[in-house]
Amino acid sequence: MPEPLILNMTLPAELDNLDRFIEAAAALARRFGFDEAKVLKIELALEEAIVNIIRHAYAGAKGPVNLTGRAEMDQSLVIEISDQGQPFNLLALPEPDLTSDLARRPIGGLGVHFIRRIADQVRYERKSDRNVLTLVFHRNPLGQDGLSE
Amino acid sequence: MEIEVRSVPGAAIIAAKGRLDAVTVTVFESELTGLLSGGPSRLIVNLTDLEYISSAGLRAILACSKKLQAKQGRLILVGLRGMVEEVFRMAGFLELLPVAATEAEALSKS
């Protein structure tokens, strides 16, 4: 019998655990049937989300990150990343400046931009004491692989 | 990630192989800092063998470009392809930084 398309793992919010989260999500995305190009983009979205949790939601404090993944109706891969840090809605951050010249271009803010561009749907919720970020990746996205303007 | 650093007349070259992420960026950044201290007018960042990059790597490259520009130098990207090229495009960096297909082309850019 094939392994069910389900992932559920919890590890401390530390950069040392980044690889384990990414590898688990990438394996799930491959089993779901995404090609390597898509898997790498999902890895990117996940890295940016987890790094934001470590830097902003926990901001130096310790705590867990829970990562879950599941296939929905065989059409979408739904990945949920949650933490118990301070309320932090990365979707409330302003869009980064992508046009000013080198001297004026701010350093930072790109992570959230990548998440928005790569995932077909992004949702943030504060559920009791948790931040919950839900990323949805469609098997057959409208537009160009979630990268359309 | 593996990093190779070389010097040729008129330029310093750094080549990164593998994955440049929030963890491996610390090594990449310290190599960049070392190269900058040599005061090169041209720094070629060869990413031909890079499989993956995240915002952490872009931040390091942007910071380095700014420092070089302030000293009338420039950072030139070489070998962008696949996911790495797409990330640079999404970030708007393809219009921001000079890009060359090969190191030879980067060296010939004035």
mmCIF file of C-alpha atoms in Angstrom:
data_model
loop_
_atom_site.group_PDB
_atom_site.id
_atom_site.type_symbol
_atom_site.label_atom_id
_atom_site.label_comp_id
_atom_site.label_asym_id
_atom_site.label_seq_id
_atom_site.Cartn_x
_atom_site.Cartn_y
_atom_site.Cartn_z
ATOM 1 C CA MET A 1 0.000 0.000 0.000
ATOM 2 C CA PRO A 2 1.378 3.448 -0.818
ATOM 3 C CA GLU A 3 2.348 5.674 2.086
ATOM 4 C CA PRO A 4 -0.397 8.178 2.887
ATOM 5 C CA LEU A 5 0.254 11.717 1.747
ATOM 6 C CA ILE A 6 0.443 13.100 5.240
ATOM 7 C CA LEU A 7 3.172 14.901 7.150
ATOM 8 C CA ASN A 8 3.151 16.031 10.754
ATOM 9 C CA MET A 9 6.358 16.985 12.529
ATOM 10 C CA THR A 10 7.292 19.240 15.418
ATOM 11 C CA LEU A 11 10.816 20.443 16.152
ATOM 12 C CA PRO A 12 12.333 23.346 18.093
ATOM 13 C CA ALA A 13 12.399 26.633 16.160
ATOM 14 C CA GLU A 14 16.113 26.615 15.342
ATOM 15 C CA LEU A 15 18.029 27.108 12.106
ATOM 16 C CA ASP A 16 19.727 23.774 12.780
ATOM 17 C CA ASN A 17 16.364 22.102 12.139
ATOM 18 C CA LEU A 18 15.678 23.921 8.872
ATOM 19 C CA ASP A 19 17.041 21.087 6.711
ATOM 20 C CA ARG A 20 14.836 18.495 8.426
ATOM 21 C CA PHE A 21 11.685 20.534 7.830
ATOM 22 C CA ILE A 22 12.640 21.264 4.219
ATOM 23 C CA GLU A 23 13.563 17.668 3.425
ATOM 24 C CA ALA A 24 10.300 16.335 4.869
ATOM 25 C CA ALA A 25 8.183 18.853 2.934
ATOM 26 C CA ALA A 26 10.164 18.230 -0.275
ATOM 27 C CA ALA A 27 9.649 14.465 0.037
ATOM 28 C CA LEU A 28 5.908 15.018 0.476
ATOM 29 C CA ALA A 29 5.767 17.369 -2.530
ATOM 30 C CA ARG A 30 7.587 14.785 -4.674
ATOM 31 C CA ARG A 31 5.196 12.010 -3.611
ATOM 32 C CA PHE A 32 2.328 14.349 -4.475
ATOM 33 C CA GLY A 33 3.789 14.442 -7.980
ATOM 34 C CA PHE A 34 5.347 17.884 -8.242
ATOM 35 C CA ASP A 35 8.424 18.114 -10.472
ATOM 36 C CA GLU A 36 11.823 19.166 -9.123
ATOM 37 C CA ALA A 37 11.419 22.793 -10.240
ATOM 38 C CA LYS A 38 8.195 23.070 -8.264
ATOM 39 C CA VAL A 39 9.672 21.213 -5.281
ATOM 40 C CA LEU A 40 12.564 23.711 -5.073
ATOM 41 C CA LYS A 41 10.082 26.607 -5.023
ATOM 42 C CA ILE A 42 8.053 24.958 -2.280
ATOM 43 C CA GLU A 43 11.297 24.515 -0.333
ATOM 44 C CA LEU A 44 11.954 28.240 -0.755
ATOM 45 C CA ALA A 45 8.494 29.249 0.507
ATOM 46 C CA LEU A 46 8.888 26.954 3.493
ATOM 47 C CA GLU A 47 12.371 28.212 4.364
ATOM 48 C CA GLU A 48 11.197 31.817 4.296
ATOM 49 C CA ALA A 49 8.209 30.990 6.528
ATOM 50 C CA ILE A 50 10.289 29.098 9.101
ATOM 51 C CA VAL A 51 13.073 31.696 9.176
ATOM 52 C CA ASN A 52 10.436 34.366 9.815
ATOM 53 C CA ILE A 53 9.077 32.349 12.740
ATOM 54 C CA ILE A 54 12.549 31.993 14.256
ATOM 55 C CA ARG A 55 13.453 35.671 13.764
ATOM 56 C CA HIS A 56 10.110 37.397 14.412
ATOM 57 C CA ALA A 57 7.536 35.198 16.155
ATOM 58 C CA TYR A 58 10.069 33.789 18.636
ATOM 59 C CA ALA A 59 12.659 36.569 18.243
ATOM 60 C CA GLY A 60 15.340 34.753 20.188
ATOM 61 C CA ALA A 61 12.963 32.844 22.489
ATOM 62 C CA LYS A 62 12.618 29.087 22.303
ATOM 63 C CA GLY A 63 9.565 27.165 21.162
ATOM 64 C CA PRO A 64 8.269 24.589 18.726
ATOM 65 C CA VAL A 65 7.438 24.770 15.042
ATOM 66 C CA ASN A 66 4.793 22.356 13.829
ATOM 67 C CA LEU A 67 4.716 21.453 10.149
ATOM 68 C CA THR A 68 1.838 19.541 8.633
ATOM 69 C CA GLY A 69 1.133 18.648 5.044
ATOM 70 C CA ARG A 70 -1.699 16.891 3.284
ATOM 71 C CA ALA A 71 -3.161 16.434 -0.169
ATOM 72 C CA GLU A 72 -6.600 17.913 -0.644
ATOM 73 C CA MET A 73 -8.943 16.250 -3.146
ATOM 74 C CA ASP A 74 -5.777 15.136 -4.950
ATOM 75 C CA GLN A 75 -5.690 18.633 -6.458
ATOM 76 C CA SER A 76 -3.746 20.663 -3.928
ATOM 77 C CA LEU A 77 -0.938 20.234 -1.456
ATOM 78 C CA VAL A 78 -1.767 22.065 1.766
ATOM 79 C CA ILE A 79 1.138 22.892 4.064
ATOM 80 C CA GLU A 80 0.516 24.413 7.473
ATOM 81 C CA ILE A 81 3.276 25.923 9.589
ATOM 82 C CA SER A 82 2.457 26.951 13.133
ATOM 83 C CA ASP A 83 4.290 28.306 16.165
ATOM 84 C CA GLN A 84 3.558 29.512 19.678
ATOM 85 C CA GLY A 85 5.490 32.745 19.446
ATOM 86 C CA GLN A 86 4.192 36.288 19.684
ATOM 87 C CA PRO A 87 1.493 37.246 17.186
ATOM 88 C CA PHE A 88 3.222 37.756 13.855
ATOM 89 C CA ASN A 89 1.313 38.133 10.623
ATOM 90 C CA LEU A 90 3.850 38.157 7.837
ATOM 91 C CA LEU A 91 1.090 38.919 5.336
ATOM 92 C CA ALA A 92 0.625 42.294 7.021
ATOM 93 C CA LEU A 93 4.168 43.315 6.030
ATOM 94 C CA PRO A 94 4.402 45.799 3.159
ATOM 95 C CA GLU A 95 5.404 44.570 -0.286
ATOM 96 C CA PRO A 96 9.149 45.046 -0.786
ATOM 97 C CA ASP A 97 10.669 47.747 -2.972
ATOM 98 C CA LEU A 98 11.678 45.903 -6.156
ATOM 99 C CA THR A 99 12.534 48.858 -8.355
ATOM 100 C CA SER A 100 14.810 51.440 -6.768
ATOM 101 C CA ASP A 101 18.459 51.586 -7.754
ATOM 102 C CA LEU A 102 21.285 49.738 -6.040
ATOM 103 C CA ALA A 103 22.182 52.478 -3.564
ATOM 104 C CA ARG A 104 18.575 52.878 -2.401
ATOM 105 C CA ARG A 105 17.367 49.270 -2.631
ATOM 106 C CA PRO A 106 16.480 48.135 0.905
ATOM 107 C CA ILE A 107 18.027 44.908 2.153
ATOM 108 C CA GLY A 108 15.313 42.508 3.274
ATOM 109 C CA GLY A 109 11.597 41.916 2.908
ATOM 110 C CA LEU A 110 12.008 39.470 0.045
ATOM 111 C CA GLY A 111 11.050 36.333 1.949
ATOM 112 C CA VAL A 112 7.380 37.215 2.243
ATOM 113 C CA HIS A 113 7.358 38.313 -1.395
ATOM 114 C CA PHE A 114 8.619 34.857 -2.443
ATOM 115 C CA ILE A 115 5.959 33.106 -0.334
ATOM 116 C CA ARG A 116 3.208 35.171 -1.972
ATOM 117 C CA ARG A 117 4.566 34.559 -5.460
ATOM 118 C CA ILE A 118 5.110 30.820 -5.082
ATOM 119 C CA ALA A 119 2.060 29.629 -3.159
ATOM 120 C CA ASP A 120 -1.304 29.687 -4.947
ATOM 121 C CA GLN A 121 -2.987 30.625 -1.677
ATOM 122 C CA VAL A 122 -1.541 31.993 1.558
ATOM 123 C CA ARG A 123 -3.546 32.366 4.759
ATOM 124 C CA TYR A 124 -2.561 33.640 8.205
ATOM 125 C CA GLU A 125 -4.592 32.984 11.331
ATOM 126 C CA ARG A 126 -4.004 33.576 15.017
ATOM 127 C CA LYS A 127 -5.548 30.544 16.723
ATOM 128 C CA SER A 128 -5.513 30.982 20.523
ATOM 129 C CA ASP A 129 -1.771 31.156 21.301
ATOM 130 C CA ARG A 130 -0.572 30.055 17.861
ATOM 131 C CA ASN A 131 0.385 31.682 14.582
ATOM 132 C CA VAL A 132 -0.826 29.469 11.747
ATOM 133 C CA LEU A 133 0.368 30.022 8.189
ATOM 134 C CA THR A 134 -1.292 27.916 5.510
ATOM 135 C CA LEU A 135 0.288 27.559 2.064
ATOM 136 C CA VAL A 136 -1.666 25.905 -0.738
ATOM 137 C CA PHE A 137 0.007 24.656 -3.914
ATOM 138 C CA HIS A 138 -2.282 23.602 -6.754
ATOM 139 C CA ARG A 139 -1.466 20.723 -9.030
ATOM 140 C CA ASN A 140 -2.706 22.668 -12.048
ATOM 141 C CA PRO A 141 -2.470 26.325 -11.084
ATOM 142 C CA LEU A 142 -4.244 28.982 -13.054
ATOM 143 C CA GLY A 143 -1.709 31.236 -14.697
ATOM 144 C CA GLN A 144 1.950 30.365 -14.877
ATOM 145 C CA ASP A 145 2.829 28.127 -12.009
ATOM 146 C CA GLY A 146 1.791 30.683 -9.418
ATOM 147 C CA LEU A 147 4.307 33.113 -10.848
ATOM 148 C CA SER A 148 1.937 35.201 -12.924
ATOM 149 C CA GLU A 149 1.635 38.861 -12.005
ATOM 150 C CA MET B 1 27.424 24.168 -0.002
ATOM 151 C CA GLU B 2 30.920 24.363 -1.434
ATOM 152 C CA ILE B 3 32.645 27.665 -2.109
ATOM 153 C CA GLU B 4 35.627 28.288 -4.334
ATOM 154 C CA VAL B 5 37.455 31.593 -4.323
ATOM 155 C CA ARG B 6 39.902 32.664 -7.034
ATOM 156 C CA SER B 7 41.675 35.754 -8.229
ATOM 157 C CA VAL B 8 42.359 36.712 -11.810
ATOM 158 C CA PRO B 9 43.846 39.968 -13.123
ATOM 159 C CA GLY B 10 41.230 42.649 -12.554
ATOM 160 C CA ALA B 11 38.731 40.580 -10.605
ATOM 161 C CA ALA B 12 38.009 38.303 -7.689
ATOM 162 C CA ILE B 13 35.784 35.295 -8.332
ATOM 163 C CA ILE B 14 33.593 33.406 -5.894
ATOM 164 C CA ALA B 15 31.779 30.269 -7.036
ATOM 165 C CA ALA B 16 29.098 28.640 -4.888
ATOM 166 C CA LYS B 17 27.901 25.077 -5.372
ATOM 167 C CA GLY B 18 24.870 23.387 -3.831
ATOM 168 C CA ARG B 19 22.444 25.222 -1.577
ATOM 169 C CA LEU B 20 22.732 28.808 -0.387
ATOM 170 C CA ASP B 21 20.177 29.109 2.422
ATOM 171 C CA ALA B 22 19.708 30.741 5.821
ATOM 172 C CA VAL B 23 22.196 28.271 7.323
ATOM 173 C CA THR B 24 24.965 28.148 4.710
ATOM 174 C CA VAL B 25 24.853 31.904 4.064
ATOM 175 C CA THR B 26 27.148 32.576 7.046
ATOM 176 C CA VAL B 27 30.051 30.839 5.259
ATOM 177 C CA PHE B 28 29.247 32.610 1.990
ATOM 178 C CA GLU B 29 29.106 35.989 3.742
ATOM 179 C CA SER B 30 32.440 35.533 5.454
ATOM 180 C CA GLU B 31 34.076 34.612 2.134
ATOM 181 C CA LEU B 32 32.532 37.717 0.543
ATOM 182 C CA THR B 33 33.828 39.882 3.388
ATOM 183 C CA GLY B 34 37.294 38.421 2.904
ATOM 184 C CA LEU B 35 37.196 39.167 -0.818
ATOM 185 C CA LEU B 36 35.957 42.724 -0.266
ATOM 186 C CA SER B 37 38.865 43.458 2.041
ATOM 187 C CA GLY B 38 41.171 42.866 -0.921
ATOM 188 C CA GLY B 39 39.537 45.862 -2.606
ATOM 189 C CA PRO B 40 38.707 44.296 -5.982
ATOM 190 C CA SER B 41 37.153 46.603 -8.567
ATOM 191 C CA ARG B 42 35.201 43.671 -9.924
ATOM 192 C CA LEU B 43 33.727 40.727 -8.054
ATOM 193 C CA ILE B 44 32.329 37.871 -10.106
ATOM 194 C CA VAL B 45 29.782 35.663 -8.334
ATOM 195 C CA ASN B 46 29.558 32.416 -10.290
ATOM 196 C CA LEU B 47 26.356 30.506 -9.486
ATOM 197 C CA THR B 48 26.502 27.954 -12.321
ATOM 198 C CA ASP B 49 26.533 25.030 -9.866
ATOM 199 C CA LEU B 50 24.114 26.507 -7.364
ATOM 200 C CA GLU B 51 20.924 24.456 -7.086
ATOM 201 C CA TYR B 52 18.997 26.544 -4.573
ATOM 202 C CA ILE B 53 19.000 30.055 -3.160
ATOM 203 C CA SER B 54 16.711 31.844 -0.682
ATOM 204 C CA SER B 55 16.349 35.452 0.442
ATOM 205 C CA ALA B 56 19.292 34.977 2.816
ATOM 206 C CA GLY B 57 21.662 34.542 -0.143
ATOM 207 C CA LEU B 58 20.134 37.451 -2.043
ATOM 208 C CA ARG B 59 20.540 39.686 0.995
ATOM 209 C CA ALA B 60 24.262 38.833 1.198
ATOM 210 C CA ILE B 61 24.747 39.516 -2.521
ATOM 211 C CA LEU B 62 22.832 42.809 -2.352
ATOM 212 C CA ALA B 63 24.794 44.016 0.687
ATOM 213 C CA CYS B 64 28.060 43.147 -1.049
ATOM 214 C CA SER B 65 27.011 44.929 -4.266
ATOM 215 C CA LYS B 66 26.210 48.083 -2.310
ATOM 216 C CA LYS B 67 29.600 48.052 -0.583
ATOM 217 C CA LEU B 68 31.396 47.554 -3.900
ATOM 218 C CA GLN B 69 29.422 50.292 -5.617
ATOM 219 C CA ALA B 70 30.312 52.714 -2.835
ATOM 220 C CA LYS B 71 33.975 52.081 -3.778
ATOM 221 C CA GLN B 72 33.337 52.368 -7.541
ATOM 222 C CA GLY B 73 33.498 48.604 -7.934
ATOM 223 C CA ARG B 74 30.844 46.219 -9.160
ATOM 224 C CA LEU B 75 29.526 42.763 -8.532
ATOM 225 C CA ILE B 76 28.688 40.706 -11.623
ATOM 226 C CA LEU B 77 26.503 37.595 -11.540
ATOM 227 C CA VAL B 78 27.437 34.630 -13.722
ATOM 228 C CA GLY B 79 25.700 31.370 -14.598
ATOM 229 C CA LEU B 80 22.161 32.045 -13.379
ATOM 230 C CA ARG B 81 19.904 29.141 -14.281
ATOM 231 C CA GLY B 82 16.886 27.156 -13.155
ATOM 232 C CA MET B 83 15.414 27.948 -9.775
ATOM 233 C CA VAL B 84 18.262 30.339 -8.939
ATOM 234 C CA GLU B 85 17.578 32.498 -11.978
ATOM 235 C CA GLU B 86 13.871 32.492 -11.203
ATOM 236 C CA VAL B 87 14.491 33.683 -7.641
ATOM 237 C CA PHE B 88 16.690 36.538 -8.901
ATOM 238 C CA ARG B 89 13.909 37.453 -11.336
ATOM 239 C CA MET B 90 11.189 37.372 -8.671
ATOM 240 C CA ALA B 91 13.356 39.646 -6.516
ATOM 241 C CA GLY B 92 13.798 42.163 -9.326
ATOM 242 C CA PHE B 93 17.571 41.628 -9.192
ATOM 243 C CA LEU B 94 18.005 40.923 -12.918
ATOM 244 C CA GLU B 95 17.405 44.611 -13.606
ATOM 245 C CA LEU B 96 19.455 45.660 -10.587
ATOM 246 C CA LEU B 97 22.742 43.801 -10.999
ATOM 247 C CA PRO B 98 24.899 43.103 -14.038
ATOM 248 C CA VAL B 99 24.564 39.539 -15.322
ATOM 249 C CA ALA B 100 26.885 37.619 -17.651
ATOM 250 C CA ALA B 101 26.601 34.132 -19.127
ATOM 251 C CA THR B 102 30.230 33.211 -18.465
ATOM 252 C CA GLU B 103 33.187 34.419 -16.419
ATOM 253 C CA ALA B 104 34.950 35.451 -19.645
ATOM 254 C CA GLU B 105 31.996 37.644 -20.556
ATOM 255 C CA ALA B 106 31.928 39.128 -17.055
ATOM 256 C CA LEU B 107 35.647 39.950 -17.295
ATOM 257 C CA SER B 108 35.135 41.710 -20.614
ATOM 258 C CA LYS B 109 32.328 43.901 -19.240
ATOM 259 C CA SER B 110 33.594 47.409 -18.635
#
